PDB file of C-alpha atoms in Angstrom:
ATOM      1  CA  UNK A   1       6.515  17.638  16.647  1.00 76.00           C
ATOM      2  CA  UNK A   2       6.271  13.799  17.157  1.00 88.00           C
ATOM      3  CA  UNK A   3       6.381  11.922  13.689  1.00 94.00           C
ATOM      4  CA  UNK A   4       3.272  10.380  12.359  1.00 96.00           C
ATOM      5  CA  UNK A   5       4.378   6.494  13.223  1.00 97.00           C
ATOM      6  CA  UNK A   6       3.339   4.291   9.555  1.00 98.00           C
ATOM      7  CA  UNK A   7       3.047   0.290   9.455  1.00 98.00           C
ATOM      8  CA  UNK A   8       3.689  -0.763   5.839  1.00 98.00           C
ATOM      9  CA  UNK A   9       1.146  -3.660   5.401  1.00 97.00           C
ATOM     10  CA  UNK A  10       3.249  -6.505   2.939  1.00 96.00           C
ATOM     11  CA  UNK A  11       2.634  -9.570   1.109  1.00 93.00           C
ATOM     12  CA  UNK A  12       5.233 -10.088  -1.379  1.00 91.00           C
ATOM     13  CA  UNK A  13       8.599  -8.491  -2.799  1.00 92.00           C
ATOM     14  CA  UNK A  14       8.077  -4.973  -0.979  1.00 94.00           C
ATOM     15  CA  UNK A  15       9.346  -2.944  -4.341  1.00 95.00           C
ATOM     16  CA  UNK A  16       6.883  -0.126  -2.922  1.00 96.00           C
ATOM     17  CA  UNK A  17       8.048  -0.772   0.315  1.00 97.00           C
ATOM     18  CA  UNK A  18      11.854  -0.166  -0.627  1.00 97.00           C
ATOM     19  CA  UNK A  19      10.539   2.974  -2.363  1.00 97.00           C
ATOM     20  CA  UNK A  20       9.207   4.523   1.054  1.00 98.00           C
ATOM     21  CA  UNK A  21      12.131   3.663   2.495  1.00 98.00           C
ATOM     22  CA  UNK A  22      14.525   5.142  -0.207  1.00 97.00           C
ATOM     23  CA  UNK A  23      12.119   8.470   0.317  1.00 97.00           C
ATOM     24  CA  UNK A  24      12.428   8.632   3.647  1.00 97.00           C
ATOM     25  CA  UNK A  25      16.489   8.532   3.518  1.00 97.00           C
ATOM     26  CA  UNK A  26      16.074  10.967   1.247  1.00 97.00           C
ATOM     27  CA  UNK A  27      14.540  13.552   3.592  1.00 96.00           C
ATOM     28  CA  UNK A  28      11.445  13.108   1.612  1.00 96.00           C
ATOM     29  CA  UNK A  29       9.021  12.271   4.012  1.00 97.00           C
ATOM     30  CA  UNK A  30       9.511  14.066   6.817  1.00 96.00           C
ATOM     31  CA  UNK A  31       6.229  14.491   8.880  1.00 97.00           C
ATOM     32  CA  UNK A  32       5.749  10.354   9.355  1.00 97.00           C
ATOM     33  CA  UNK A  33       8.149   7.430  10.040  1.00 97.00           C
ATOM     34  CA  UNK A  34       8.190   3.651   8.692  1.00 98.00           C
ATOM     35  CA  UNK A  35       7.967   2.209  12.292  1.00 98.00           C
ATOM     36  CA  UNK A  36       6.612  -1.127  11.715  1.00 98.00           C
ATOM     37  CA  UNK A  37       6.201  -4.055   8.254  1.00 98.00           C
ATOM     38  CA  UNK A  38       3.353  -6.397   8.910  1.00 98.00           C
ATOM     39  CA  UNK A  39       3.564  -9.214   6.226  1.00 97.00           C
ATOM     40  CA  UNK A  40       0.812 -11.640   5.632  1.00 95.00           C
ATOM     41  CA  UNK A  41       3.564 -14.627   5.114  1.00 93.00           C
ATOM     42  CA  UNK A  42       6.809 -14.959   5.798  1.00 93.00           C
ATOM     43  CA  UNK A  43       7.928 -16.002   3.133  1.00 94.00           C
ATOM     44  CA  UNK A  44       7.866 -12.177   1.829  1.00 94.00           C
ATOM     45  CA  UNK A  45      11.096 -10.494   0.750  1.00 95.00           C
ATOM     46  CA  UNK A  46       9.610  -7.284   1.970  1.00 96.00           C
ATOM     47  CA  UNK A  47      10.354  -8.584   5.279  1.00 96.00           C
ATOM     48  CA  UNK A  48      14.192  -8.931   4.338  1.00 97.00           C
ATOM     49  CA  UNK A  49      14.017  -5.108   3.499  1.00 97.00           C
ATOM     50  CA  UNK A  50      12.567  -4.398   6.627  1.00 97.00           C
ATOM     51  CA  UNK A  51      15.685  -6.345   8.561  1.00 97.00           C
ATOM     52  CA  UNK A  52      18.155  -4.517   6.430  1.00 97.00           C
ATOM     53  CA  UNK A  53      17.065  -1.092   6.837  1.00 97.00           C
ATOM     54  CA  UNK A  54      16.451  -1.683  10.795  1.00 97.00           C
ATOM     55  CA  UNK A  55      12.336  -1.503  10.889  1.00 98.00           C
ATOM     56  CA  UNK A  56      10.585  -3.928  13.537  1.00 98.00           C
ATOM     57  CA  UNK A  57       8.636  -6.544  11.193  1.00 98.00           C
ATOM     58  CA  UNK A  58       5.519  -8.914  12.363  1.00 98.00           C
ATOM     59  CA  UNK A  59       3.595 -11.532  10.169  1.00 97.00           C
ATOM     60  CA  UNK A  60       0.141 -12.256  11.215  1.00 97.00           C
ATOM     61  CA  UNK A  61      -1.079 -14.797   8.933  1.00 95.00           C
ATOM     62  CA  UNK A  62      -5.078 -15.166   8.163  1.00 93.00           C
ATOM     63  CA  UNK A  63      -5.050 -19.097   8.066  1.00 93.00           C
ATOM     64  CA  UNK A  64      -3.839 -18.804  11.721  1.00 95.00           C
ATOM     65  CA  UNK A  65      -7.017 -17.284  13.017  1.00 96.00           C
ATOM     66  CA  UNK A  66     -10.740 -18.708  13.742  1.00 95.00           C
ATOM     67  CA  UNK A  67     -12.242 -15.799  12.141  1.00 95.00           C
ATOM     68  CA  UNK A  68     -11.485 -12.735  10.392  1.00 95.00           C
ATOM     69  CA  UNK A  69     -12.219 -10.627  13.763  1.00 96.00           C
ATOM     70  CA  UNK A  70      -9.850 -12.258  15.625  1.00 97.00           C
ATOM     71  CA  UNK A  71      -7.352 -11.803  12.525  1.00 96.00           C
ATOM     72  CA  UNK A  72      -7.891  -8.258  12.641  1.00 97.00           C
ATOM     73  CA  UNK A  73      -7.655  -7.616  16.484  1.00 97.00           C
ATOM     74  CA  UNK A  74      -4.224  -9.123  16.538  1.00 97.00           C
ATOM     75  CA  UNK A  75      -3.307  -7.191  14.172  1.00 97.00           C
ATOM     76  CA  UNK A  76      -4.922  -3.881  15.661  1.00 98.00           C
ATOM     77  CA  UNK A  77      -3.467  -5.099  19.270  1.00 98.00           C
ATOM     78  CA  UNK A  78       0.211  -4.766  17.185  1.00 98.00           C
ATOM     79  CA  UNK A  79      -0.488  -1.687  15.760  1.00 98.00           C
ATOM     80  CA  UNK A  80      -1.835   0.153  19.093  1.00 98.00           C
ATOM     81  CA  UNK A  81       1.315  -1.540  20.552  1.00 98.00           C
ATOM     82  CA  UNK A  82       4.144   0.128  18.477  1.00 98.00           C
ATOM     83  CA  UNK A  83       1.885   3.131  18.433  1.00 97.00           C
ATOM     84  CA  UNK A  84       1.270   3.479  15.069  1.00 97.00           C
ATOM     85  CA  UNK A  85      -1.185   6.080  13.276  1.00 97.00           C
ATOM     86  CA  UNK A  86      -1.162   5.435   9.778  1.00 98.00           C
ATOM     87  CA  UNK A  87      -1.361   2.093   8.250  1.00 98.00           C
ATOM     88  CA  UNK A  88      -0.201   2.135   3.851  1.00 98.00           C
ATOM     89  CA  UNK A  89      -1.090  -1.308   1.970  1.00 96.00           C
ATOM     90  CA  UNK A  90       1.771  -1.589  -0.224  1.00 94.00           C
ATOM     91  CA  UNK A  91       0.804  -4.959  -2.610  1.00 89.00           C
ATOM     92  CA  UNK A  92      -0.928  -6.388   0.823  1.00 92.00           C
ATOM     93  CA  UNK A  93      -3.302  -9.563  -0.699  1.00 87.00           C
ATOM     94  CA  UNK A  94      -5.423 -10.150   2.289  1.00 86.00           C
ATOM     95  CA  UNK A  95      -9.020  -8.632   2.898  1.00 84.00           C
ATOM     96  CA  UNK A  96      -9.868  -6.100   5.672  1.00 92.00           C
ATOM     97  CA  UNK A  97     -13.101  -6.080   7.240  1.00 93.00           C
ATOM     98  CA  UNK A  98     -15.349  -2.874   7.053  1.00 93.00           C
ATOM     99  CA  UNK A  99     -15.029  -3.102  10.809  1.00 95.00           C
ATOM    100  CA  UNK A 100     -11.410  -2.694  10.553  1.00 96.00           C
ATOM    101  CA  UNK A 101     -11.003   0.047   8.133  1.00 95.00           C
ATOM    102  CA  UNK A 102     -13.451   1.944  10.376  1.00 95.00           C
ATOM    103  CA  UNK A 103     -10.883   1.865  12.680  1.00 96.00           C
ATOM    104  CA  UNK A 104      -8.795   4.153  10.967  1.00 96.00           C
ATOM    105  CA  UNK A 105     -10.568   6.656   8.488  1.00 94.00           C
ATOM    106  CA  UNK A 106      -8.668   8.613   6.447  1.00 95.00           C
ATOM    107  CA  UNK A 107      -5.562   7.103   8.119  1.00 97.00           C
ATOM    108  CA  UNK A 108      -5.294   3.821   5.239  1.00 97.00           C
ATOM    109  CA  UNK A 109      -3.955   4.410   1.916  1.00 97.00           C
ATOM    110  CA  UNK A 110      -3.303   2.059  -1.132  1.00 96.00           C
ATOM    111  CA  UNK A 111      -1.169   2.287  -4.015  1.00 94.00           C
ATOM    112  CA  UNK A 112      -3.144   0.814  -7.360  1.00 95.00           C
ATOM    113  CA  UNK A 113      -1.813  -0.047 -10.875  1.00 96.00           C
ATOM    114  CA  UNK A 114      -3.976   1.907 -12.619  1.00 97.00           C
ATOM    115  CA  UNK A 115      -6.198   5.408 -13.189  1.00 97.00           C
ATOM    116  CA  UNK A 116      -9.149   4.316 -11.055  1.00 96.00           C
ATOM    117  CA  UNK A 117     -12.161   4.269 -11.602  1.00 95.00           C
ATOM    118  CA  UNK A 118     -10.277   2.244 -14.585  1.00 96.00           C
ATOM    119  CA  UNK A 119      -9.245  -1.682 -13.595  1.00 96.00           C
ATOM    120  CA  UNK A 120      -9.939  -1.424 -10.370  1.00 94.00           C
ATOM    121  CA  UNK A 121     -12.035  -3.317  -7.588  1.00 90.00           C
ATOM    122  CA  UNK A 122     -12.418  -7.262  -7.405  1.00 86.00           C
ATOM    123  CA  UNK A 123      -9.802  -9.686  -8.699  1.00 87.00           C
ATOM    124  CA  UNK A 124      -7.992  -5.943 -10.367  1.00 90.00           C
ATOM    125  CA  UNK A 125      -4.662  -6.833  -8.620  1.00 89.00           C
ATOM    126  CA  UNK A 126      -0.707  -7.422  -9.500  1.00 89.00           C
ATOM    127  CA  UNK A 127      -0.395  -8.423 -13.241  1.00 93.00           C
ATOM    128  CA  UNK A 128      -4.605  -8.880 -14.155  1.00 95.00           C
ATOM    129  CA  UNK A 129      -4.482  -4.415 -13.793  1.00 96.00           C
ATOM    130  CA  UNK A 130      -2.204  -4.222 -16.794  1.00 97.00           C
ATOM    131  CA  UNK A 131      -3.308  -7.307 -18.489  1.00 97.00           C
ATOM    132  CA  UNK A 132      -6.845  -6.107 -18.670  1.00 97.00           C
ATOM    133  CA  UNK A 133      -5.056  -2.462 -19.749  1.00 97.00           C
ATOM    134  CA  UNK A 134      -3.793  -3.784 -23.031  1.00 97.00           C
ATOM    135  CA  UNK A 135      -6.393  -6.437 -23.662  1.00 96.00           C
ATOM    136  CA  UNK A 136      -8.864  -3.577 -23.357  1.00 96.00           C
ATOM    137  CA  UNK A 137      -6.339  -1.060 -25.969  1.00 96.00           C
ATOM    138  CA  UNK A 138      -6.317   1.756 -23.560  1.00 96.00           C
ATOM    139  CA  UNK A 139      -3.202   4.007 -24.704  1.00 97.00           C
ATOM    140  CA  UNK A 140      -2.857   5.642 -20.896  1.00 97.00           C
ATOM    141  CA  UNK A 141      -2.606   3.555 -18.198  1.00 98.00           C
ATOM    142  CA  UNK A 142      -0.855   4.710 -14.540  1.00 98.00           C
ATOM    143  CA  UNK A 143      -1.481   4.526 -10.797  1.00 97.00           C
ATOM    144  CA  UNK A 144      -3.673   6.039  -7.877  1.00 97.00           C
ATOM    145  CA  UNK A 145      -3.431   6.321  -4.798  1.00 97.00           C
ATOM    146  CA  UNK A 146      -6.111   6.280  -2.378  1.00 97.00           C
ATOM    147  CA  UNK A 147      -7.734   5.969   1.137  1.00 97.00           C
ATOM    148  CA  UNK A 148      -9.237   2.718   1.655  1.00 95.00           C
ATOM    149  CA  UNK A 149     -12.091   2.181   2.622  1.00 90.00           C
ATOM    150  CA  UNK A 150     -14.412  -0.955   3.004  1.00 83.00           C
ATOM    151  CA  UNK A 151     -15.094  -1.083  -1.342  1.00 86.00           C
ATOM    152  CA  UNK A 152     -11.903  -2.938  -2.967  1.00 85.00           C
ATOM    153  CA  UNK A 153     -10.469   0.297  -4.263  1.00 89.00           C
ATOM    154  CA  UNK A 154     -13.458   2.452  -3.440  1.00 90.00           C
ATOM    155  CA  UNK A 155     -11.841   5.238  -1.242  1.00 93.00           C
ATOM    156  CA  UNK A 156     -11.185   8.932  -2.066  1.00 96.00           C
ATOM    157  CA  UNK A 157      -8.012   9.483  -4.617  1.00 97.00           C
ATOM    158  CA  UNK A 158      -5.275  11.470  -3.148  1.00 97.00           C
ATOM    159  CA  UNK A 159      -3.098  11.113  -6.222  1.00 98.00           C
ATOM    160  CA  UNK A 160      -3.144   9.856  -9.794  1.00 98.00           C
ATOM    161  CA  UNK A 161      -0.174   9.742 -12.200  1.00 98.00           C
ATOM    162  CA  UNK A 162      -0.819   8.742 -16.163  1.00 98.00           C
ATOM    163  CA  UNK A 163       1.902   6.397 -18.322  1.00 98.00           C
ATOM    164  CA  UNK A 164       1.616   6.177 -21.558  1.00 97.00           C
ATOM    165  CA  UNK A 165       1.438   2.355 -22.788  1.00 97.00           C
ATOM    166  CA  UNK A 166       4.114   1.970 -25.605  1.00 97.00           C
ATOM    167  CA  UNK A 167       3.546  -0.036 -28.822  1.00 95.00           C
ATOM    168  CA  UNK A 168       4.825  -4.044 -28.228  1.00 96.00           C
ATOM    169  CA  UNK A 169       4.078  -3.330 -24.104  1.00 97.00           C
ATOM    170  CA  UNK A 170       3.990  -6.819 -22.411  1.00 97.00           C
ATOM    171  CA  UNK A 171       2.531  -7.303 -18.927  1.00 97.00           C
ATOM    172  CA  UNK A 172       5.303  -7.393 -17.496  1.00 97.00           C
ATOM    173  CA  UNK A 173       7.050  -4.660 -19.516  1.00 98.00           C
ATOM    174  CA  UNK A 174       4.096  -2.372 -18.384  1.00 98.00           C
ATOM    175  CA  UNK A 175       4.085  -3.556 -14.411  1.00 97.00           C
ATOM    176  CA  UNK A 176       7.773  -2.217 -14.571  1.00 97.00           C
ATOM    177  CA  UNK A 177       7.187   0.974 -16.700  1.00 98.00           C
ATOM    178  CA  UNK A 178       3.711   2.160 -14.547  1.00 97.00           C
ATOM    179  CA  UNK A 179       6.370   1.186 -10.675  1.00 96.00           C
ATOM    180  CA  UNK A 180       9.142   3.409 -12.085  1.00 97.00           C
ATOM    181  CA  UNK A 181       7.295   6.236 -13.301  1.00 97.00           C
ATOM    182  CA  UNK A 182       3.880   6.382 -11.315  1.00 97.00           C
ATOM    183  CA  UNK A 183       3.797   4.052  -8.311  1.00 97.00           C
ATOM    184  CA  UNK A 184       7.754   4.424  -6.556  1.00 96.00           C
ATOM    185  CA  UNK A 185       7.024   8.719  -7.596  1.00 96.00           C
ATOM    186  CA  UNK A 186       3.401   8.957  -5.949  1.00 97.00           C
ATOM    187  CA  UNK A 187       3.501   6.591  -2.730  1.00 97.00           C
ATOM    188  CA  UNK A 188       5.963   8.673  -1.157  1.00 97.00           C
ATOM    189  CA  UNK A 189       4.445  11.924  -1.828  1.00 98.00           C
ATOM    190  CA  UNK A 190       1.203  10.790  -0.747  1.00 97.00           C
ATOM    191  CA  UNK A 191       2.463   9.084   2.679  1.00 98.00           C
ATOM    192  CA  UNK A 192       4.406  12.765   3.307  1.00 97.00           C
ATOM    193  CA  UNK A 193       0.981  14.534   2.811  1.00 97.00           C
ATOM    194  CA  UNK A 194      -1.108  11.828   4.852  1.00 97.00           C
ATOM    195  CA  UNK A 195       1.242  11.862   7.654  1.00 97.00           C
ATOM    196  CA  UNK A 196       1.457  15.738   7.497  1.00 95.00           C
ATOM    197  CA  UNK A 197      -2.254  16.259   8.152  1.00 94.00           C
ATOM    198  CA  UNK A 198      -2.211  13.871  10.879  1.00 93.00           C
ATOM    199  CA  UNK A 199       0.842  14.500  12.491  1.00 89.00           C
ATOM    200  CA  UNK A 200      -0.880  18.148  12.624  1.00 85.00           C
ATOM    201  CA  UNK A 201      -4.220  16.720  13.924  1.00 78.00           C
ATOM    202  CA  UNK A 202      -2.702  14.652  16.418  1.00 57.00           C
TER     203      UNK A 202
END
């Protein structure tokens, strides 16, 4: 059975990126493939992970573009070129039109720094999630992952994963603890069961 072919959308360091990757080699996602990194600048160290582990890379920057529909059909004329079926936004800081995400239902997930519906949705993104976490006292914090959908955020949850915020937790402290223990542990499985049901449907 042909392998559900994935384009990691990128915008920065690519830790989540890395952690897909380490999965795969690791035999533990199985039903899709990382075939393609589209980065919104190239200036983004996901796209030296990318080179490294062999995977084609593009960047398709917004600034370069009229109009947010011709932004997007460059970047869907990329992904019907290298055939790909499953797109995963993986710290990816530019918009997508409802018109895009349309495109492919149920076939765009996101990985989010926190339980939604908690610190989610406009301007809830890279450091504000967990800044917001401990200005606000909650004692569980963690990540979701989700289909998107044309809401910041708003899609169905495919899987959740609680950390416990520790007494003296700084920002940054807290970024690290909720990627090690929630973020790098539910991307993967949630790309292997994403891929499964499509590679199934296709």
């Amino acid at each position: 059975m042909l392998k559900t072919k994935i384009a990691v959308f990128v915008s920065g360091g690519g830790t989540n990126l890395q952690a897909l990757i380490d999965a795969e080699k690791r035999g533990e996602i199985l039903s899709g493939e990382i075939a393609l990194v589209l980065a919104s600048n190239d200036s983004a160290y996901a796209l030296t992970r990318a080179a490294e582990n062999g995977i084609k890379s593009v960047v398709i920057k917004r600034k370069e573009f009229s109009s947010q529909e011709a932004y997007e059909e460059e970047m869907k004329k990329v992904l019907d070129e290298n055939g790909i079926k499953m797109i995963v936004l993986a710290g990816f800081m530019s918009l997508l039109s409802e018109k895009f995400t349309a495109l492919y239902p149920k076939r765009i997930v996101n990985i989010h720094p926190s339980l939604i519906p908690s610190f989610c949705g406009k301007g809830f993104y890279g450091l504000h999630v967990h800044e917001a976490a401990l200005s606000y006292g909650v004692k569980v914090t963690g990540a979701t992952v989700h289909y998107v959908n044309e809401i910041p955020d708003g899609g169905e949850i495919i899987l959740q994963k609680a950390v416990e915020i520790l007494e003296g937790d700084t920002p940054e402290v807290l970024q690290k603890r909720v990627m090690e223990e929630a973020e790098w542990v539910l991307l993967p499985k949630a790309v292997e069961m994403v891929a499964c049901k499509l590679q199934k449907g296709n």
